Coordinates of C-alpha atoms in Angstrom, one line a residue:
M1 CA 10.4 -3.5 13.9
N2 CA 9.9 -7.0 12.6
T3 CA 11.9 -7.1 9.3
D4 CA 10.8 -10.7 8.5
L5 CA 7.6 -11.3 6.6
T6 CA 8.0 -15.1 6.6
G7 CA 4.6 -16.7 6.9
K8 CA 2.8 -13.5 5.9
K9 CA 0.6 -13.1 2.8
V10 CA 0.8 -9.9 0.8
L11 CA -1.7 -8.8 -1.8
V12 CA -0.5 -6.2 -4.3
L13 CA -3.2 -4.6 -6.4
G14 CA -1.5 -3.2 -9.5
G15 CA 1.2 -5.7 -8.9
S16 CA 2.0 -6.7 -12.5
A17 CA 4.4 -3.8 -13.3
G18 CA 6.3 -0.8 -12.0
I19 CA 6.1 0.0 -8.3
G20 CA 3.5 -2.7 -7.6
L21 CA 5.7 -5.5 -9.1
A22 CA 8.8 -4.1 -7.3
T23 CA 6.8 -4.2 -4.0
A24 CA 5.7 -7.8 -4.6
K25 CA 9.4 -8.8 -5.3
A26 CA 10.5 -7.0 -2.1
A27 CA 7.9 -8.7 0.0
A28 CA 8.7 -12.1 -1.4
A29 CA 12.4 -11.5 -0.7
A30 CA 11.4 -10.7 2.9
G31 CA 9.7 -14.1 3.1
A32 CA 6.1 -13.3 2.3
T33 CA 3.8 -15.3 0.0
V34 CA 2.6 -12.7 -2.6
V35 CA -0.5 -12.4 -4.7
I36 CA -0.5 -9.8 -7.6
V37 CA -3.7 -8.5 -9.1
S38 CA -4.2 -6.3 -12.2
S39 CA -6.5 -6.0 -15.1
N40 CA -4.2 -7.5 -17.7
Q41 CA -3.6 -11.2 -17.7
E42 CA -0.7 -11.0 -20.1
R43 CA 1.2 -8.7 -17.8
I44 CA 0.3 -10.9 -14.8
N45 CA 1.8 -13.9 -16.6
K46 CA 4.9 -12.1 -17.4
A47 CA 5.3 -10.7 -13.9
L48 CA 4.8 -14.2 -12.3
T49 CA 8.0 -15.4 -14.2
T50 CA 10.0 -12.9 -12.0
L51 CA 8.4 -14.0 -8.7
P52 CA 8.8 -17.1 -6.6
A53 CA 6.8 -20.2 -7.7
T54 CA 4.5 -19.7 -4.7
A55 CA 3.3 -16.4 -6.1
K56 CA -0.2 -16.2 -7.6
G57 CA -1.8 -13.7 -10.0
F58 CA -5.4 -12.8 -10.8
A59 CA -6.9 -10.6 -13.5
V60 CA -9.5 -8.2 -12.0
D61 CA -10.9 -5.0 -13.3
L62 CA -9.8 -2.8 -10.4
G63 CA -12.0 0.0 -11.7
N64 CA -15.1 -2.1 -11.4
E65 CA -16.7 -2.2 -7.9
A66 CA -18.5 -5.5 -8.5
A67 CA -15.4 -7.2 -9.8
V68 CA -13.4 -6.0 -6.8
R69 CA -16.1 -7.1 -4.4
D70 CA -16.3 -10.5 -6.0
F71 CA -12.6 -11.0 -5.9
F72 CA -12.4 -10.4 -2.1
T73 CA -15.2 -12.9 -1.5
T74 CA -12.8 -15.6 -2.7
S75 CA -9.4 -14.2 -1.9
G76 CA -9.3 -15.6 1.7
T77 CA -7.4 -13.9 4.5
F78 CA -4.1 -12.1 4.2
D79 CA -1.8 -9.9 6.2
H80 CA -1.0 -6.9 4.1
L81 CA -2.8 -5.1 1.2
V82 CA -1.0 -2.7 -1.1
F83 CA -2.7 -0.6 -3.7
T84 CA -0.5 0.8 -6.5
A85 CA -2.9 0.6 -9.4
G86 CA -3.3 3.7 -11.6
G87 CA -2.7 4.7 -15.2
A88 CA -1.9 8.1 -16.7
F89 CA -4.0 11.0 -15.6
P90 CA -4.9 14.1 -17.6
F91 CA -2.5 17.0 -17.6
G92 CA -3.8 20.5 -17.9
Q93 CA -4.8 23.5 -16.0
V94 CA -8.3 23.8 -14.4
S95 CA -9.5 25.9 -17.3
D96 CA -8.5 23.1 -19.8
L97 CA -10.0 20.2 -17.9
T98 CA -13.6 18.9 -18.0
S99 CA -15.6 17.3 -15.2
T100 CA -15.4 14.1 -17.3
D101 CA -11.6 14.3 -17.3
M102 CA -11.6 14.6 -13.5
Q103 CA -14.1 11.8 -13.0
A104 CA -12.0 9.5 -15.2
A105 CA -8.8 10.5 -13.3
F106 CA -10.4 9.6 -9.9
G107 CA -12.0 6.4 -11.3
L108 CA -9.1 4.0 -10.7
R109 CA -6.6 5.9 -8.6
F110 CA -9.1 7.0 -5.9
L111 CA -12.3 5.0 -6.3
G112 CA -10.3 1.8 -7.1
A113 CA -8.5 2.2 -3.8
F114 CA -11.7 3.1 -2.0
N115 CA -13.4 -0.2 -3.2
A116 CA -10.3 -2.2 -2.5
V117 CA -10.2 -1.0 1.1
K118 CA -14.0 -1.3 1.5
Y119 CA -14.1 -4.9 0.5
G120 CA -10.6 -6.1 1.2
S121 CA -10.1 -4.8 4.8
K122 CA -12.5 -7.4 6.1
N123 CA -10.0 -10.1 5.2
I124 CA -7.0 -8.6 6.9
L125 CA -5.6 -10.7 9.7
P126 CA -4.7 -9.2 13.2
G127 CA -1.5 -7.1 13.0
G128 CA -2.0 -6.5 9.3
S129 CA -1.9 -3.3 7.3
I130 CA -3.0 -1.4 4.1
G131 CA -0.6 0.6 2.0
L132 CA -2.0 3.2 -0.4
T133 CA -0.3 5.3 -3.1
T134 CA -0.5 9.0 -3.4
G135 CA 2.2 11.5 -4.7
I136 CA 3.8 14.8 -4.1
A137 CA 1.6 16.8 -6.5
S138 CA -0.5 18.0 -3.6
L139 CA 2.5 19.1 -1.6
R140 CA 4.4 20.7 -4.5
P141 CA 1.6 21.6 -7.1
Q142 CA 2.6 22.9 -10.5
K143 CA 0.7 24.3 -13.4
G144 CA -1.0 21.5 -15.4
W145 CA -1.2 19.1 -12.4
A146 CA -4.7 20.0 -11.3
A147 CA -5.9 16.4 -11.6
G148 CA -2.9 14.9 -9.9
A149 CA -2.9 17.4 -7.0
C150 CA -6.6 16.7 -6.4
I151 CA -6.2 13.0 -6.4
C152 CA -3.1 13.1 -4.1
G153 CA -4.8 15.4 -1.6
A154 CA -7.8 13.1 -1.5
M155 CA -5.7 10.0 -0.9
E156 CA -3.9 11.7 2.0
G157 CA -7.2 12.5 3.7
F158 CA -8.6 9.1 2.9
T159 CA -5.5 7.5 4.6
R160 CA -6.0 9.4 7.8
V161 CA -9.7 8.7 8.2
L162 CA -9.2 5.0 7.5
A163 CA -6.5 4.8 10.2
M164 CA -9.3 5.9 12.6
E165 CA -12.1 3.9 11.2
L166 CA -10.3 0.6 10.6
A167 CA -8.1 0.6 13.7
P168 CA -6.3 -1.6 14.8
I169 CA -5.6 -2.3 11.1
R170 CA -2.8 0.1 10.2
I171 CA -3.3 2.3 7.2
N172 CA -0.5 4.3 5.6
A173 CA 0.3 5.8 2.2
V174 CA 3.5 6.3 0.2
S175 CA 4.0 9.5 -1.7
P176 CA 6.5 9.1 -4.5
G177 CA 8.2 11.8 -6.5
I178 CA 9.3 11.2 -10.1
V179 CA 9.9 7.5 -10.7
K180 CA 10.8 5.6 -13.8
T181 CA 7.4 3.8 -14.4
G182 CA 4.9 3.4 -17.1
L183 CA 3.2 6.6 -16.1
W184 CA 5.4 8.3 -18.7
A185 CA 5.0 5.7 -21.4
E186 CA 3.1 8.0 -23.7
M187 CA 6.1 10.3 -24.0
S188 CA 8.7 9.6 -26.7
A189 CA 11.8 7.9 -25.4
A190 CA 13.9 11.0 -26.0
D191 CA 11.5 13.3 -24.2
R192 CA 11.2 10.9 -21.3
E193 CA 15.0 10.7 -20.9
A194 CA 15.3 14.4 -21.1
M195 CA 12.7 14.8 -18.4
Y196 CA 14.5 12.3 -16.1
Q197 CA 17.8 14.1 -16.6
Q198 CA 16.3 17.5 -15.9
A199 CA 14.7 16.2 -12.8
A200 CA 17.9 14.4 -11.7
N201 CA 19.9 17.7 -12.1
T202 CA 17.6 19.4 -9.6
L203 CA 17.1 16.7 -7.0
P204 CA 19.4 16.6 -3.9
V205 CA 20.0 12.8 -4.5
G206 CA 21.1 13.5 -8.0
R207 CA 18.8 11.0 -9.7
V208 CA 15.1 10.1 -10.3
G209 CA 13.5 7.3 -8.4
E210 CA 13.3 3.6 -9.3
P211 CA 10.3 1.4 -8.5
E212 CA 12.6 -0.5 -6.0
D213 CA 13.0 2.7 -4.0
I214 CA 9.3 3.0 -3.5
A215 CA 8.9 -0.7 -2.8
Q216 CA 11.3 -0.4 0.1
T217 CA 9.0 2.3 1.6
F218 CA 6.0 0.0 1.3
L219 CA 8.0 -2.8 2.9
Y220 CA 9.0 -0.5 5.8
L221 CA 5.3 0.3 6.5
M222 CA 4.3 -3.3 6.5
Q223 CA 7.0 -4.1 9.0
N224 CA 6.6 -1.2 11.3
G225 CA 3.7 -2.1 13.6
F226 CA 3.7 1.4 15.3
S227 CA 3.0 3.4 12.1
T228 CA -0.5 4.3 11.1
G229 CA -2.3 7.3 9.4
Q230 CA 1.0 8.4 7.9
V231 CA 1.9 9.6 4.4
V232 CA 5.6 8.8 3.9
V233 CA 7.3 10.9 1.2
A234 CA 9.9 9.2 -1.0
D235 CA 10.8 11.8 -3.6
G236 CA 14.6 12.3 -3.6
G237 CA 14.1 15.7 -2.0
A238 CA 11.7 17.1 -4.6
V239 CA 9.5 18.9 -2.2
L240 CA 12.6 20.8 -0.9
V241 CA 13.6 22.3 -4.3

């Protein structure tokens, strides 16, 4: 496994915060030149202050196919593409959700990734890879997680078919468990901390995840040239309990 990314270029879509920014930092620390992309210029500017001076950032509506297509016509070539973009998705049982809810949930998390791969894969250099983001909701579904379970299941299937269609480009996905990110921002601080503590008490590792934990998994998949079509779970043991 080549643990050095010196001379490599890594694009992180959704890279202005959370897991995406942590992945950009990890890639930069391993020697890569990084480019972060998200829809919010203010967050991009803030994120760039935490990255090396060689890093660049672009504001692109990742939920808009035309915007994604246009971005990749000018992005140039690169070695690794990571897609971590995705806001909150609707919670609720199937009986409570509408088809509009589900369409909105898939809009960025699945279709955003679909468009990024469709247009971005043409620019990946030999030996390069794509890293997608899913989650354990499809492996360990719970009441109220219908949207999350459906999206995660779709991303897993998408990862596997891409590994066949785009070979020899390597395609893998990371499946996080509960991680301290903006996904839970709509909760009150007290409720959020209570949720983290409750989860930590049940997990074998005794804590919830940090963005840096998931970033290391993305980094591993960039560096391991013999891994493709895989969904790597990084969940602190959640699927076991």
